[in-house]
Coordinates of C-alpha atoms in Angstrom, one line a residue:
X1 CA 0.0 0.0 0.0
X2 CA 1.4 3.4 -0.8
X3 CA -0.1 5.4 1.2
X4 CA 2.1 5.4 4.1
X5 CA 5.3 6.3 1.5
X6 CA 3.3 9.6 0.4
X7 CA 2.6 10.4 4.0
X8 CA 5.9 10.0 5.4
X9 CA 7.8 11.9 2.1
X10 CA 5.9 14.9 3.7
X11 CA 8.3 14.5 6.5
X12 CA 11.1 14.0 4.5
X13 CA 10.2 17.7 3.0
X14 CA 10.2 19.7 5.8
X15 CA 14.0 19.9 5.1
X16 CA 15.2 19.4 9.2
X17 CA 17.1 16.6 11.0
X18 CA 14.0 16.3 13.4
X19 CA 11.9 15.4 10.5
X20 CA 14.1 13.5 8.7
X21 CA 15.0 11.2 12.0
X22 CA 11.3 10.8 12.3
X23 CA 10.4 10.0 9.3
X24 CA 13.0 7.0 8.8
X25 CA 12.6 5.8 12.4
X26 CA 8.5 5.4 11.2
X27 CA 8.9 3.9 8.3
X28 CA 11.7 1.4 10.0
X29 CA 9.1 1.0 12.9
X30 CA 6.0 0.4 10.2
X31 CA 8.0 -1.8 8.0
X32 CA 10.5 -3.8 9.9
X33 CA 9.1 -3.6 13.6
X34 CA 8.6 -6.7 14.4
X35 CA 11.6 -8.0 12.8
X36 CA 13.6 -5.3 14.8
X37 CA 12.0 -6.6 17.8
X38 CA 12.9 -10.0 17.2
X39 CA 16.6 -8.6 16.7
X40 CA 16.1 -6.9 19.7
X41 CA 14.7 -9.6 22.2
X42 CA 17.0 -12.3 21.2
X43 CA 19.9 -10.4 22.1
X44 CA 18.3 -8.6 25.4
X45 CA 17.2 -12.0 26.8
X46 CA 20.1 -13.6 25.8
X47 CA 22.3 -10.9 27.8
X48 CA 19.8 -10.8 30.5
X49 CA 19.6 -14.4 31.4
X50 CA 23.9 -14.3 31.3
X51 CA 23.3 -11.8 34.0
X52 CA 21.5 -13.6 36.1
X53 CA 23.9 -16.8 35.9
X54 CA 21.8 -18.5 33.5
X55 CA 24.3 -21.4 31.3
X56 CA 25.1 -21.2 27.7
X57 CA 22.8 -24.3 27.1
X58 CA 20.0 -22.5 29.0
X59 CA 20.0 -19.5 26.4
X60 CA 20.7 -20.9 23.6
X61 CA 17.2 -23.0 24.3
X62 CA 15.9 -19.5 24.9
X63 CA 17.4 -18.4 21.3
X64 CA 16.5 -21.5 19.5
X65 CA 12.9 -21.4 21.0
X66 CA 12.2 -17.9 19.9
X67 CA 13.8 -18.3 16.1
X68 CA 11.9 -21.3 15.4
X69 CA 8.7 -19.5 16.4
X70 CA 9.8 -16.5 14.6
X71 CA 10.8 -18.6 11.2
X72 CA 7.4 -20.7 11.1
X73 CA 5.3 -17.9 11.8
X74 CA 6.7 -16.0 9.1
X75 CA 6.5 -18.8 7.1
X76 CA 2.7 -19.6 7.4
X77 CA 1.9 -15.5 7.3
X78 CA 4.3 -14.9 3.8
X79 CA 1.9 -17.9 2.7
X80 CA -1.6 -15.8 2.9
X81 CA -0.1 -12.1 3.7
X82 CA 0.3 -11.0 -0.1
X83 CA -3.2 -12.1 -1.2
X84 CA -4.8 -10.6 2.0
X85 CA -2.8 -7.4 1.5
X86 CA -4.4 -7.4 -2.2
X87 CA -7.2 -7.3 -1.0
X88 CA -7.0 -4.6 1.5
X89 CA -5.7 -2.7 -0.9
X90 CA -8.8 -2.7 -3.6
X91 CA -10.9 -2.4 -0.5
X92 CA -9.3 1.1 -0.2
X93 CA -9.0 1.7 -3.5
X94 CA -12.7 1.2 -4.1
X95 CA -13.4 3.0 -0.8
X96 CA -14.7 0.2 1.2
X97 CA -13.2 0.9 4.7
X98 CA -15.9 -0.8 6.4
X99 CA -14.6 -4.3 4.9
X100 CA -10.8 -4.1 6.4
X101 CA -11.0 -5.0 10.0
X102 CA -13.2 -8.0 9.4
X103 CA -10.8 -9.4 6.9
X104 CA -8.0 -9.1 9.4
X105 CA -9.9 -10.9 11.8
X106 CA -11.0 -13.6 9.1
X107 CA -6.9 -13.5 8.1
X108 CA -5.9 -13.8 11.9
X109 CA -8.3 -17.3 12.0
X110 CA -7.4 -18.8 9.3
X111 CA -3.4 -18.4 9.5
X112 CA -4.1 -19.0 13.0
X113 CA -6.3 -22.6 12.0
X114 CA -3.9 -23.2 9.1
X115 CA -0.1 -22.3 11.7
X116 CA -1.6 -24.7 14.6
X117 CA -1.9 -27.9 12.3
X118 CA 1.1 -27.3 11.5
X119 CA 3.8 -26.3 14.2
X120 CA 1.4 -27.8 17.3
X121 CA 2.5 -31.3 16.1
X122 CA 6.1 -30.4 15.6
X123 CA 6.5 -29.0 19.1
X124 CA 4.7 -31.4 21.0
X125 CA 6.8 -34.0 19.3
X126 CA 10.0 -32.0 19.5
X127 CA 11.2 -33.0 22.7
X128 CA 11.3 -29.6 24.0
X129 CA 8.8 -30.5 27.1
X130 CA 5.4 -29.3 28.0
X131 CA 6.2 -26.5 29.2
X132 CA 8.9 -24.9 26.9
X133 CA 6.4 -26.2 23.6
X134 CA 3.7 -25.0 25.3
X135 CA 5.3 -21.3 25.7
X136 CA 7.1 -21.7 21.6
X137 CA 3.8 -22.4 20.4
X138 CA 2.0 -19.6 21.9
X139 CA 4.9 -17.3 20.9
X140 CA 4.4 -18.1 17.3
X141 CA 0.4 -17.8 17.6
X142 CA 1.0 -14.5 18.7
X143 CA 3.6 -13.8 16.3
X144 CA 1.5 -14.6 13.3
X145 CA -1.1 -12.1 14.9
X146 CA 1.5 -9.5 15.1
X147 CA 2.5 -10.3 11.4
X148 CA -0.9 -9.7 10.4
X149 CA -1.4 -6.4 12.2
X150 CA 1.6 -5.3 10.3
X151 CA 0.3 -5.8 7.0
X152 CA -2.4 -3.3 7.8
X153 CA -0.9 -0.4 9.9
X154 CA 0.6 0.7 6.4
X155 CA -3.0 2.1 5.9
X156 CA -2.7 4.3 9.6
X157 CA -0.9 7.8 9.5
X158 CA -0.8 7.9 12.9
X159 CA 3.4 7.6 12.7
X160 CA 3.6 9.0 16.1
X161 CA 1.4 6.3 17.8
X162 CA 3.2 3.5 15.5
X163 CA 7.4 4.6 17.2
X164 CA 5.3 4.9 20.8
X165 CA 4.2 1.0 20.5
X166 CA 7.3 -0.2 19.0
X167 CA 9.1 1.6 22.3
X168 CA 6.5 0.2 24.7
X169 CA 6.8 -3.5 23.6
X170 CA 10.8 -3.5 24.0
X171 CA 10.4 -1.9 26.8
X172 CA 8.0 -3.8 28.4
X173 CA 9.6 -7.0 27.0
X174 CA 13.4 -6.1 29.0
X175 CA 11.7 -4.7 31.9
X176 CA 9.7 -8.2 32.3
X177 CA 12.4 -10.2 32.0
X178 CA 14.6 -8.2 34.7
X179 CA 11.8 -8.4 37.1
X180 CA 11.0 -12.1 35.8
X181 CA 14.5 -13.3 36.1
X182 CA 15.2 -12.7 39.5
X183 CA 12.0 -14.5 40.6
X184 CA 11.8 -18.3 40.9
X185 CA 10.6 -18.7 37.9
X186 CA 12.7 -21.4 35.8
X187 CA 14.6 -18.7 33.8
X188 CA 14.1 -20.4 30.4
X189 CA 10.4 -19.9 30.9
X190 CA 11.2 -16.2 32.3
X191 CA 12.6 -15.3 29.2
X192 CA 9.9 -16.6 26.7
X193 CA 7.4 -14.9 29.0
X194 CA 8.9 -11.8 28.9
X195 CA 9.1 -11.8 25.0
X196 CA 5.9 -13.0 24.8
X197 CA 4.7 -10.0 27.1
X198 CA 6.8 -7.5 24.6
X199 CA 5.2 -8.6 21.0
X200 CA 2.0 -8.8 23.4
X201 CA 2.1 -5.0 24.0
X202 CA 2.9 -3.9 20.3
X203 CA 0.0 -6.7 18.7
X204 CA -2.3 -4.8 21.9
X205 CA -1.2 -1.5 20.6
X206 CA -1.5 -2.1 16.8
X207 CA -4.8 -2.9 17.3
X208 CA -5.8 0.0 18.9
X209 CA -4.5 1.8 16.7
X210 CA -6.4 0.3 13.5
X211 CA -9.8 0.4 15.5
X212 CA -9.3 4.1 15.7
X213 CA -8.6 4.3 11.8
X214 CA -11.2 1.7 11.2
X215 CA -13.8 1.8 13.4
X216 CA -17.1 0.5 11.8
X217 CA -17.4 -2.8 10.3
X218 CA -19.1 -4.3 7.7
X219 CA -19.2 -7.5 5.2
X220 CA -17.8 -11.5 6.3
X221 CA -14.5 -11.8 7.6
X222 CA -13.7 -14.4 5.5
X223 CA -14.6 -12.0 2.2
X224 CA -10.8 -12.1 1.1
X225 CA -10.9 -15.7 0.5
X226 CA -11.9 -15.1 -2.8
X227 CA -8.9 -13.8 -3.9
X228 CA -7.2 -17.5 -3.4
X229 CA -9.0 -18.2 -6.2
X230 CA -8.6 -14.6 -8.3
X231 CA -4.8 -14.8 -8.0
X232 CA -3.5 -18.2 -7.0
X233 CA 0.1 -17.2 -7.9
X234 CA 0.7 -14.9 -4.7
X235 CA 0.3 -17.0 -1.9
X236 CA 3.1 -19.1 -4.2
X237 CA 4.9 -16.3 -4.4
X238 CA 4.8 -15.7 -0.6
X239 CA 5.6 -19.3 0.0
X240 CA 8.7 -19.3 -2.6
X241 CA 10.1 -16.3 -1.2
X242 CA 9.9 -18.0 2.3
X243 CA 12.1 -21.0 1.1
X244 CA 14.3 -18.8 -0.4
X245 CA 15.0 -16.7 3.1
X246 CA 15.0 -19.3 5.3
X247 CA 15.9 -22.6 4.0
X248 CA 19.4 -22.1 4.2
X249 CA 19.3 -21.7 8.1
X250 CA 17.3 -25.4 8.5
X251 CA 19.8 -27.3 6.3
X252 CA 22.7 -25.6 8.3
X253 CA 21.1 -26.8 11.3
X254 CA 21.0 -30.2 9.9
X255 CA 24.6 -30.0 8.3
X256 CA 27.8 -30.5 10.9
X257 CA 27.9 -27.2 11.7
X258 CA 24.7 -27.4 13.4
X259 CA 23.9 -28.4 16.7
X260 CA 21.2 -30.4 18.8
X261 CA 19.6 -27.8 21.6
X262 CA 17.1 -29.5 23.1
X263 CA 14.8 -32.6 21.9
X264 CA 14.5 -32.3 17.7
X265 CA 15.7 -28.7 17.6
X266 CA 19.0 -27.2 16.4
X267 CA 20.9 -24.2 15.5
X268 CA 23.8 -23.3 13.9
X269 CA 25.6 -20.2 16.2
X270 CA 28.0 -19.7 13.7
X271 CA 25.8 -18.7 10.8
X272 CA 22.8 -17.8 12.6
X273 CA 24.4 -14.6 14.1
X274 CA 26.4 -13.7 10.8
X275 CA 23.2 -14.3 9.2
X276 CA 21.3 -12.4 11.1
X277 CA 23.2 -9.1 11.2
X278 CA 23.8 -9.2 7.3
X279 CA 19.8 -9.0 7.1
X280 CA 20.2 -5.9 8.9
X281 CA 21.8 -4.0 5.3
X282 CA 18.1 -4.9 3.7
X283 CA 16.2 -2.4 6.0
X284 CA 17.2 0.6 4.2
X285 CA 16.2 -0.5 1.0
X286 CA 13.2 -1.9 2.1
X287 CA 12.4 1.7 3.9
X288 CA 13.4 3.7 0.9
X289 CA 10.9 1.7 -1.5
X290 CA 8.0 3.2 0.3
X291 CA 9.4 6.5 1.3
X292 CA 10.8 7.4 -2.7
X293 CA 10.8 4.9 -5.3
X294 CA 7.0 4.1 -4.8
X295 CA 6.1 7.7 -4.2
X296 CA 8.3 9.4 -7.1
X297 CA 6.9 6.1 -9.5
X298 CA 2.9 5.9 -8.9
X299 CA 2.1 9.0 -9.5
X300 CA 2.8 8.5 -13.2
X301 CA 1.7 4.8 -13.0
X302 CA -1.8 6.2 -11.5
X303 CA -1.5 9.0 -14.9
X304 CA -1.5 6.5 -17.2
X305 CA -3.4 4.0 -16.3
X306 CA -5.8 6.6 -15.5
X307 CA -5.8 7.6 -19.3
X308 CA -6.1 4.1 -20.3
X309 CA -9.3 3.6 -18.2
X310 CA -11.0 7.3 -19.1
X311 CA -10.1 7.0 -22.9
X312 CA -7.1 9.1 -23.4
X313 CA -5.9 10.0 -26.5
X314 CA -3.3 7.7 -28.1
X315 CA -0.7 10.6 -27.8
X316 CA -1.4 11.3 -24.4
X317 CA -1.1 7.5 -23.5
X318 CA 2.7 7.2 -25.1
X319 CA 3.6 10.6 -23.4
X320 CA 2.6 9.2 -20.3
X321 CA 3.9 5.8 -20.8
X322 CA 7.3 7.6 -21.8
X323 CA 7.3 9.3 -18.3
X324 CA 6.6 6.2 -16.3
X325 CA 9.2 4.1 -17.9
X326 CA 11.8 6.8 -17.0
X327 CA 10.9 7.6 -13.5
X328 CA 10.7 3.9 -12.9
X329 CA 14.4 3.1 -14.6
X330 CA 15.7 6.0 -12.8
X331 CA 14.0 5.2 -9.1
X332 CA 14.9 1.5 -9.6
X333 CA 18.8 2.5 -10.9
X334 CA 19.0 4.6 -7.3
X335 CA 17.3 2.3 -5.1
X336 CA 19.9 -0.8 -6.2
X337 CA 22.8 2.2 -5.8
X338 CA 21.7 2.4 -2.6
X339 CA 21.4 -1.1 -1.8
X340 CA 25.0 -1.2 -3.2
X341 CA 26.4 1.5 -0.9
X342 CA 24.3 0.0 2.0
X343 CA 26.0 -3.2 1.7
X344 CA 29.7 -2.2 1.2
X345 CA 28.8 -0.1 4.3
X346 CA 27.7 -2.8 6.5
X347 CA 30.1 -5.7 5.2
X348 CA 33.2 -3.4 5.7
X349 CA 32.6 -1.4 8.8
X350 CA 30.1 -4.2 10.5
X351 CA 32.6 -6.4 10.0
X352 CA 35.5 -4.3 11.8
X353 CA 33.1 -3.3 14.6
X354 CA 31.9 -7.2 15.4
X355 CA 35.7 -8.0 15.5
X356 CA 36.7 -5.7 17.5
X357 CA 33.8 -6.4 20.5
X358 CA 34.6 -10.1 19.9
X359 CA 30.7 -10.6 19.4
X360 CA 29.7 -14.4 19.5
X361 CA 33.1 -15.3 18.8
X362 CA 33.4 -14.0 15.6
X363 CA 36.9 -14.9 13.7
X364 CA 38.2 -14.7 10.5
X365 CA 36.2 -17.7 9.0
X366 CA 32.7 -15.7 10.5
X367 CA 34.1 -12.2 9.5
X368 CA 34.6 -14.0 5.6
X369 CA 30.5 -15.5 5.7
X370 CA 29.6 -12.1 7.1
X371 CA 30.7 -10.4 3.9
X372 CA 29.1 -13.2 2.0
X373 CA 25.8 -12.9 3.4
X374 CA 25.6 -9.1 3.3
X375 CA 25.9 -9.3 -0.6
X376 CA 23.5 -12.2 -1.0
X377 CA 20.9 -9.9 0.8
X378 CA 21.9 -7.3 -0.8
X379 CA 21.0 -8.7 -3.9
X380 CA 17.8 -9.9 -2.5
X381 CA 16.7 -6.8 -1.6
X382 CA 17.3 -5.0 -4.8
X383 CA 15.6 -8.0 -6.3
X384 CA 12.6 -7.4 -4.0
X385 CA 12.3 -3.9 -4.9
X386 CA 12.3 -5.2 -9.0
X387 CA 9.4 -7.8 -7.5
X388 CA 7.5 -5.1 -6.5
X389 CA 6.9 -3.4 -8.9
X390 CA 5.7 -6.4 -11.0
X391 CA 3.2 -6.5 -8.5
X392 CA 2.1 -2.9 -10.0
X393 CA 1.6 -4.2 -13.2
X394 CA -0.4 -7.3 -12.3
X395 CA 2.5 -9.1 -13.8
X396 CA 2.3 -12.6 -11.1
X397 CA 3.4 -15.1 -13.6
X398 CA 6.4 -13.7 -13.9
X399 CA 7.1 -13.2 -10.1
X400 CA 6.1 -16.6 -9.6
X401 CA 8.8 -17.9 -11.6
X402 CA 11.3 -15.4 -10.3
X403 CA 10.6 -16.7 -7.3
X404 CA 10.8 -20.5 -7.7
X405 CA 14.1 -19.4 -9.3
X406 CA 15.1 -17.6 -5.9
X407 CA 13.7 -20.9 -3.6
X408 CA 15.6 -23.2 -6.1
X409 CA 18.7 -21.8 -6.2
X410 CA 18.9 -20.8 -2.3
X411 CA 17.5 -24.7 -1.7
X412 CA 19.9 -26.1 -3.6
X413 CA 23.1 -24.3 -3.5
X414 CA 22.7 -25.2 0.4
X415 CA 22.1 -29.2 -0.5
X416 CA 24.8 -29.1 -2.5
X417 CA 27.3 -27.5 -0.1
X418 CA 25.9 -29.8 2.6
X419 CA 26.7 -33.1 0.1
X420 CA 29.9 -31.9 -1.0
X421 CA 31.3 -31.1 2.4
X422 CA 32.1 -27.7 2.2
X423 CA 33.3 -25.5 4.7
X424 CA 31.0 -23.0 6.8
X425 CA 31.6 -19.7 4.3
X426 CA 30.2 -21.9 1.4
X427 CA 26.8 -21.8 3.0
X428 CA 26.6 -17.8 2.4
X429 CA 27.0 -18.3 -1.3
X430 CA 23.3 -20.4 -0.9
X431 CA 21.4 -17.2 -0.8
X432 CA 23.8 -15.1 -2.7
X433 CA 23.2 -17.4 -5.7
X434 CA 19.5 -17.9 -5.4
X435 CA 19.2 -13.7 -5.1
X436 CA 21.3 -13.6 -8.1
X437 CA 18.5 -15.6 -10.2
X438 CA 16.0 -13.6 -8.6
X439 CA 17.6 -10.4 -9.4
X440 CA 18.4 -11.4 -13.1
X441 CA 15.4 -13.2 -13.9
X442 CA 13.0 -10.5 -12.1
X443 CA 14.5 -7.5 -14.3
X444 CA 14.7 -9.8 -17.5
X445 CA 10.9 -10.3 -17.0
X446 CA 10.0 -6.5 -15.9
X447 CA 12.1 -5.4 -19.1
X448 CA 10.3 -7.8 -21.6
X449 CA 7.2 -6.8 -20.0
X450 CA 7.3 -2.7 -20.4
X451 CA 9.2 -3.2 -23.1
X452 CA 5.8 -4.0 -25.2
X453 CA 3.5 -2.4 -22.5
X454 CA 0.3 -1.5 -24.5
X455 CA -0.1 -5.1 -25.8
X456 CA 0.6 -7.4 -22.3
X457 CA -2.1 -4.9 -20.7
X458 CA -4.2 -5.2 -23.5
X459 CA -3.7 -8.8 -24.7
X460 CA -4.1 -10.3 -21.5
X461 CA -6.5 -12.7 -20.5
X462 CA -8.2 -13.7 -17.3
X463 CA -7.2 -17.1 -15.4
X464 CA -10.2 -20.0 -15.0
X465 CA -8.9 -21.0 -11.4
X466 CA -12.0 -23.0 -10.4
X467 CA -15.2 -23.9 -12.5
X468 CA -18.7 -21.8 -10.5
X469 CA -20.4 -25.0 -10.9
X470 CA -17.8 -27.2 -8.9
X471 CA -18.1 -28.6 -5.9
X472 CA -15.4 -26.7 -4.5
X473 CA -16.7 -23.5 -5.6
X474 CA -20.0 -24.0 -3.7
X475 CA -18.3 -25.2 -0.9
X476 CA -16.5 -22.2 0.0
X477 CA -18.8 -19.8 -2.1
X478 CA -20.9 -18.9 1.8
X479 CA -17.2 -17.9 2.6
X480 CA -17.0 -14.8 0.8
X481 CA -20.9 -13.9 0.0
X482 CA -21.1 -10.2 1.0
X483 CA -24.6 -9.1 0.5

């Protein structure tokens, strides 16, 4: 949705540091909160529970618990997220307010329904205990709530509110596990508790917030089911790009450089932490997509599809098309600059800094997969940004293959490191090559595409998903009714 990138460009344009600050620490908070959060907690805990004399196997069960919960729910939500978030969007585009909150409450269900088949079997059977599985699983139901709620407070201008909630929950979440910690509590379950309490407070105030921006309802919750249906490609999409993120970590836990925690689960120190601050270089580019490529780019989009649907003339059409085609070459050219300088930022100086502190034992061999995996998502983000704006022009086939090309070649550059015996940097080149087909495929296909813009928009021709008179259809047609 791009209404949060035209909203927060207004702060950008009052030309202070105040502003400026605010406006990125928003967007970071709107787009990459809970992730930050995540980044946040597992480190706080982590040093909190050393504090209080708790044993390296103690918190890495606390690490290990809260990444598998984060992973899977991410998982299930990237699964449904981009169809529901289609929909939202035409709801708003159509002016139908009303019809948001009940389809996040119909989303919520269902990835709630669809997460606990799933990941309630695994961690009962994963050896982790009653009460540790009992405390993972309700971490990643309240995750995938917390996902969801994300999804939709793009829609809320209330920025100010938004930083406030994101402060409270890691607040709440450290302050909890001080007081937690010291109790008699086992300190494992202190820890959980506390993080728990932390996403509680930000999925509490998220809420509030959308109830204030939406506060009448109307129409099913499960309305947005329809869309399955429309566009069966995205939730592929969403589950491709999934694969490609995170497979990598699961067959590093499986290779020799992973270790058993406790009962079936693993991690890989090594690689996870590497890992995890290389993600960090894909904020900024993720941020800058919303706060200037989409903002500088849909405005002409919005022109000439506008002329297209109210019968422009044929010269005004190729004018416009002419303007949209630059704008989006040139915001796309600086947002993969970016990216670039981002990255050679982060893998240079991050690097230095993590040696120097001697952060989880970080050597030469961790320093060398650092610099890997801060390319690889480097590339993945610029890819991502190319993604997106297929998504403007409808185009899902070809993100659908660009991303089976990304979940092949991240799956199976890690297989084939694990089979060949390769040492630990080897993995890093896993999602570097599976970004690189991303990248290359995604702006092969978004090239072709513009390239003969008036015919793909005019030639193409609706998908038959499901027959009206199957028995399918009129199972799940009650679903989505909206009289």
């Amino acid at each position: 949705m791009a209404g949060i990138g035209f909203e927060l460009n207004r702060l950008f344009n009052r030309k202070s540091l105040i502003s400026f600050i605010g406006a990125y620490t928003a967007a970071a908070m709107v787009f990459t909160g809970p992730m930050l959060l995540g980044v946040v907690l597992l480190f706080s805990v982590r040093l909190i529970s050393a504090m209080s004399g708790a044993s390296l196997h103690d918190q890495d069960i606390i690490v290990v618990i809260i990444t598998y919960a984060l992973i899977a729910s991410m998982l299930v939500n990237n699964i449904f997220s981009t169809t529901v978030t289609r929909y939202v969007s035409d709801m708003l585009y159509t002016e139908k307010p009303k019809r948001v909150m009940p389809s996040l409450h119909g989303a919520i269900t269902v990835q709630l329904g669809f997460g606990a088949l799933l990941y309630g079997p695994f961690m009962y059977f994963s050896g982790a205990g009653p009460l540790y599985g009992a405390l993972g699983f309700a971490l990643f139901c309240e995750l995938i709530v917390v996902w969801n709620l994300i999804s939709y407070i793009s829609a809320v201008k209330d920025f100010v509110r938004i930083i406030l909630v994101f402060a409270m929950g890691v607040a709440s979440a450290i302050a909890s596990a001080f007081i937690l910690v010291f109790t008699k509590i086992d300190p494992i379950a202190a820890m959980l508790i506390a993080v728990y309490l932390g996403y509680g407070v930000m999925a509490l105030g998220y809420y509030d917030a959308l109830k204030r921006y939406f506060p009448e309802n109307e129409g099913r919750p499960f309305v947005f089911v329809e869309y399955f249906f429309r566009n069966p490609q995205l939730s592929l999409i969403g589950l491709f790009l999934s694969i490609g993120m995170f497979s990598h970590f699961v067959i590093v836990w499986l290779s020799p450089f992973g270790k058993p925690i406790i009962g079936l689960l693993r991690s890989a120190p090594m690689y996870d932490v590497p890992a995890l601050f290389a993600f960090v270089s894909t904020l900024m580019t993720t941020i800058n997509f919303s706060t200037t490529t989409e903002v500088f780019f849909y405005p002409a989009y919005k022109n000439y599809y506008g002329l297209l649907n109210t019968n422009g003339s044929l010269q005004a059409i190729e004018l416009a098309e002419r303007d949209m085609l630059i704008i989006l070459k040139r915001e796309l050219t600086y947002l993969i600059f970016k990216q670039f300088v981002v990255t050679l930022l982060v893998s240079t100086i991050g690097s230095a800094i993590l040696s120097e502190a001697s952060f989880a034992g970080f050597n030469a061999t961790t320093r060398g997969l650092f610099r890997v995996l801060c390319v690889g998502y480097g590339l993945y983000a610029s890819a991502n940004g190319i993604l997106m704006i297929l998504f403007y022009f409808a185009n899902y086939r070809d993100a659908l293959v660009s991303t089976l090309l990304f979940a092949i070649g991240t799956c199976g550059s890690a297989l084939y490191f694990q089979f060949s015996g390769a040492t630990l940097p080897f993995y890093g080149f896993s999602i570097m090559g599976g970004a690189v087909l991303m990248y290359i495929s995604a702006m092969f296909f978004l090239w072709n595409y513009t390239r003969r813009l008036q015919y793909n928009i005019f030639s193409k021709q609706p998908l038959l998903v499901i027959e009206k008179h199957g028995k399918l259809y009129r199972a799940l047609e009650w679903l989505w009714k909206d009289k």
